[in-house]
Short mmCIF file of C-alpha atoms in Angstrom, two decimals:
data_model
loop_
_atom_site.label_atom_id
_atom_site.label_comp_id
_atom_site.label_asym_id
_atom_site.label_seq_id
_atom_site.Cartn_x
_atom_site.Cartn_y
_atom_site.Cartn_z
CA MET A 1 0.10 -0.13 -0.28
CA TYR A 2 1.82 3.23 -1.57
CA ARG A 3 0.76 6.38 1.57
CA THR A 4 2.98 9.49 0.16
CA PRO A 5 3.97 10.50 -3.07
CA TYR A 6 7.22 10.08 -5.13
CA GLY A 7 8.51 12.77 -7.35
CA LYS A 8 5.30 14.05 -8.98
CA HIS A 9 3.41 9.79 -8.24
CA ARG A 10 0.06 9.95 -6.19
CA PRO A 11 -1.51 6.78 -4.52
CA ALA A 12 -4.49 6.51 -5.77
CA CYS A 13 -6.96 3.38 -5.87
CA GLY A 14 -7.22 3.27 -2.01
CA GLY A 15 -3.17 3.59 -1.88
CA ALA A 16 -2.77 0.63 -4.34
CA CYS A 17 -1.22 2.03 -6.97
CA LEU A 18 0.63 5.37 -8.27
CA LEU A 19 -0.53 7.27 -10.70
CA ALA A 20 2.01 10.58 -12.48
CA ASN A 21 0.66 12.97 -11.83
CA VAL A 22 1.41 15.08 -15.49
CA GLY A 23 -0.55 17.73 -15.82
CA SER A 24 -1.64 17.52 -20.23
CA LEU A 25 0.84 15.39 -20.20
CA ASN A 26 -1.15 12.72 -19.81
CA LEU A 27 -2.13 11.30 -23.40
CA MET A 28 -4.26 7.76 -21.17
CA PRO A 29 -7.89 9.16 -21.97
CA LEU A 30 -7.01 10.25 -25.98
CA SER A 31 -5.41 6.87 -25.99
CA ALA A 32 -8.06 4.64 -25.57
CA GLY A 33 -10.73 6.73 -26.92
CA LEU A 34 -8.00 6.24 -29.98
CA ILE A 35 -8.96 2.23 -29.69
CA ILE A 36 -12.11 2.65 -28.50
CA ILE A 37 -14.16 4.98 -31.12
CA PRO A 38 -12.37 3.43 -34.12
CA CYS A 39 -13.50 -0.31 -32.89
CA SER A 40 -16.74 0.44 -32.09
CA LEU A 41 -17.49 2.52 -35.65
CA TRP A 42 -15.89 -1.30 -36.76
CA PHE A 43 -18.81 -3.00 -35.23
CA ALA A 44 -21.17 -0.77 -35.88
CA PHE A 45 -20.78 -0.75 -39.66
CA VAL A 46 -18.23 -2.97 -40.98
CA GLY A 47 -18.59 -5.84 -38.32
CA PRO A 48 -22.83 -6.17 -39.02
CA ARG A 49 -21.33 -7.02 -43.24
CA LEU A 50 -19.73 -9.57 -41.97
CA ALA A 51 -22.21 -11.72 -40.84
CA GLY A 52 -22.51 -13.31 -44.56
CA MET A 53 -19.44 -13.88 -44.97
CA ALA A 54 -17.28 -16.73 -44.90
CA GLY A 55 -15.27 -16.22 -41.20
CA GLY A 56 -16.85 -12.65 -39.99
CA VAL A 57 -18.52 -14.88 -37.99
CA VAL A 58 -15.15 -15.07 -35.73
CA ALA A 59 -13.26 -11.47 -37.49
CA THR A 60 -15.48 -9.94 -34.87
CA PRO A 61 -14.64 -12.07 -31.64
CA ILE A 62 -10.86 -11.66 -31.97
CA LEU A 63 -10.86 -7.85 -33.01
CA LEU A 64 -13.26 -7.39 -29.50
CA LEU A 65 -10.33 -9.52 -27.70
CA THR A 66 -7.77 -8.14 -28.73
CA MET A 67 -9.05 -4.49 -28.59
CA LEU A 68 -9.59 -5.18 -24.68
CA LEU A 69 -6.54 -7.00 -24.75
CA SER A 70 -4.81 -3.62 -24.97
CA LEU A 71 -7.18 -1.75 -23.68
CA ALA A 72 -5.87 -3.50 -20.60
CA CYS A 73 -2.36 -3.12 -20.72
CA LEU A 74 -3.41 0.58 -21.54
CA ILE A 75 -4.76 0.52 -18.22
CA THR A 76 -1.94 -1.53 -16.10
CA ALA A 77 0.63 0.33 -17.12
CA TRP A 78 -1.04 3.34 -15.94
CA ILE A 79 -1.80 2.36 -12.47
CA THR A 80 2.00 -0.42 -12.34
CA GLU A 81 4.23 1.73 -10.52
CA PRO A 82 7.01 2.04 -12.67
CA GLY A 83 9.77 0.96 -10.13
CA ILE A 84 10.78 3.63 -7.74
CA VAL A 85 12.97 3.73 -6.10
CA PRO A 86 14.83 6.44 -3.29
CA TYR A 87 17.30 8.31 -4.55
CA VAL A 88 19.30 12.05 -2.07
CA ALA A 89 21.31 14.85 -3.93
CA LEU A 90 25.38 15.18 -2.82
CA GLU A 91 27.30 17.87 -3.06
CA GLU A 92 29.98 16.53 -5.85
CA GLU A 93 32.51 18.07 -3.35
CA GLU A 94 35.57 19.75 -4.81
CA THR A 95 38.69 18.08 -4.99
CA PRO A 96 42.31 20.35 -5.09
CA GLU A 97 43.10 20.13 -9.14
CA SER A 98 39.88 21.13 -9.13
CA SER A 99 40.07 24.14 -7.58
CA GLU A 100 40.70 28.43 -8.70
CA GLU A 101 43.86 27.64 -8.13
CA ALA A 102 44.84 25.20 -10.15
CA ASP A 103 42.76 25.81 -13.35
CA GLY A 104 42.05 29.34 -13.19
CA HIS A 105 38.69 29.60 -13.22
CA THR A 106 37.47 33.05 -12.90
CA THR A 107 35.14 34.58 -10.51
CA LEU A 108 31.78 33.64 -11.88
CA GLN A 109 33.64 29.77 -12.90
CA ARG A 110 34.42 29.61 -9.29
CA ASN A 111 30.87 30.65 -7.80
CA ALA A 112 28.17 28.00 -9.76
CA PRO A 113 26.12 25.63 -8.03
CA LYS A 114 27.99 23.13 -6.82
CA LYS A 115 26.90 19.36 -9.12
CA LYS A 116 24.85 17.05 -7.03
CA LEU A 117 25.58 13.29 -7.41
CA TYR A 118 22.08 11.72 -7.23
CA VAL A 119 22.49 8.16 -5.11
CA ILE A 120 19.95 5.95 -4.82
CA ALA A 121 19.45 5.55 -0.83
CA LEU A 122 19.03 1.34 0.56
CA ASN A 123 18.81 0.42 4.28
CA GLY A 124 21.77 3.08 4.71
CA GLN A 125 23.48 2.91 1.64
CA HIS A 126 23.73 4.41 -0.96
CA TYR A 127 24.32 3.63 -4.78
CA PRO A 128 25.49 4.35 -8.18
CA LEU A 129 22.24 4.81 -10.18
CA PRO A 130 23.77 3.03 -13.34
CA MET A 131 24.29 0.08 -10.75
CA PHE A 132 20.21 -0.25 -10.71
CA ARG A 133 20.34 1.03 -14.54
CA ALA A 134 18.22 3.69 -13.00
CA LYS A 135 17.64 7.79 -13.82
CA ILE A 136 15.35 10.10 -12.59
CA CYS A 137 12.71 11.31 -15.36
CA ARG A 138 12.38 14.82 -15.93
CA GLU A 139 8.21 14.74 -16.02
CA THR A 140 8.04 12.90 -12.96
CA GLU A 141 10.96 13.87 -10.57
CA ALA A 142 11.15 10.12 -9.33
CA CYS A 143 14.09 7.73 -9.59
CA ILE A 144 13.41 5.00 -11.45
CA GLU A 145 15.11 1.17 -11.78
CA ARG A 146 15.82 0.98 -14.98
CA PHE A 147 14.02 3.62 -16.75
CA ASP A 148 13.24 3.10 -20.44
CA HIS A 149 10.96 6.65 -20.68
CA PHE A 150 8.38 8.75 -19.76
CA CYS A 151 5.49 7.90 -21.72
CA PRO A 152 2.46 10.59 -22.72
CA TRP A 153 0.67 7.91 -24.33
CA ILE A 154 0.13 5.72 -21.06
CA GLY A 155 0.39 8.62 -18.95
CA ASN A 156 2.87 7.01 -17.55
CA VAL A 157 7.03 5.72 -17.03
CA VAL A 158 8.39 2.82 -18.22
CA GLY A 159 10.18 0.62 -16.07
CA VAL A 160 10.93 -2.01 -14.45
CA ARG A 161 7.66 -3.01 -13.26
CA ASN A 162 5.38 -2.00 -15.60
CA HIS A 163 7.46 -1.90 -19.21
CA LYS A 164 5.77 -6.35 -19.76
CA TYR A 165 3.13 -4.38 -19.80
CA PHE A 166 3.64 -1.41 -22.43
CA VAL A 167 4.82 -3.89 -24.41
CA LEU A 168 2.31 -5.03 -24.83
CA PHE A 169 -0.10 -2.82 -25.56
CA THR A 170 1.54 -1.68 -28.43
CA VAL A 171 1.44 -5.23 -29.45
CA PHE A 172 -1.98 -5.76 -29.15
CA THR A 173 -2.81 -2.26 -30.15
CA PHE A 174 -1.44 -3.14 -33.53
CA ALA A 175 -3.37 -5.86 -34.03
CA VAL A 176 -6.22 -3.65 -33.54
CA ALA A 177 -4.58 -1.74 -36.85
CA VAL A 178 -4.01 -4.79 -38.40
CA GLU A 179 -7.07 -6.37 -37.98
CA VAL A 180 -9.10 -3.57 -38.43
CA ILE A 181 -7.10 -2.52 -41.93
CA HIS A 182 -7.06 -6.13 -42.90
CA ILE A 183 -10.79 -7.56 -42.55
CA ASP A 184 -12.21 -3.05 -43.80
CA TRP A 185 -10.42 -4.13 -46.70
CA LEU A 186 -11.20 -7.29 -47.46
CA THR A 187 -14.62 -6.30 -46.98
CA HIS A 188 -14.10 -3.52 -49.51
CA THR A 189 -13.21 -5.72 -51.91
CA ARG A 190 -16.03 -8.49 -51.96
CA THR A 191 -18.38 -5.98 -52.44
#
């Protein structure tokens, strides 16, 4: 159960999941609409014409199944916590060879803010981000284990825990598109 926010991820569903609060970067409702609306139009206009064709009885349930699987994977990728790990920012220590005496920095360079070094903090130990293939997501301000990318189409970061749902979402969505185009093409060439 999640009780505290992590970056822009907020507890939802009674603490059962974390949702990224990224505002207009969340295109998940649009993604769902781009699956539901064309499929609904297909079921309304193309599906009835398939009743008398060979294989037409099978095409409608197959499209319905792949559409539902696509939507299920979309929602699961959206609500699944992507693999958030706790991190801390440490200031890099200035070494003698990097001081202004050693390399002749100007006053502007001396007064520049120190670089921050981010590390994963687990059980009182600090680990470098590459050890977990982790990165800090700019959009959600969270450190994600096995960070892949932030995907606005699912409204979440793709990481270690939701990567398989993201891949399945893209596979099933591609299958829906191919089915709709192929069956529509078949109905137009046979009528």
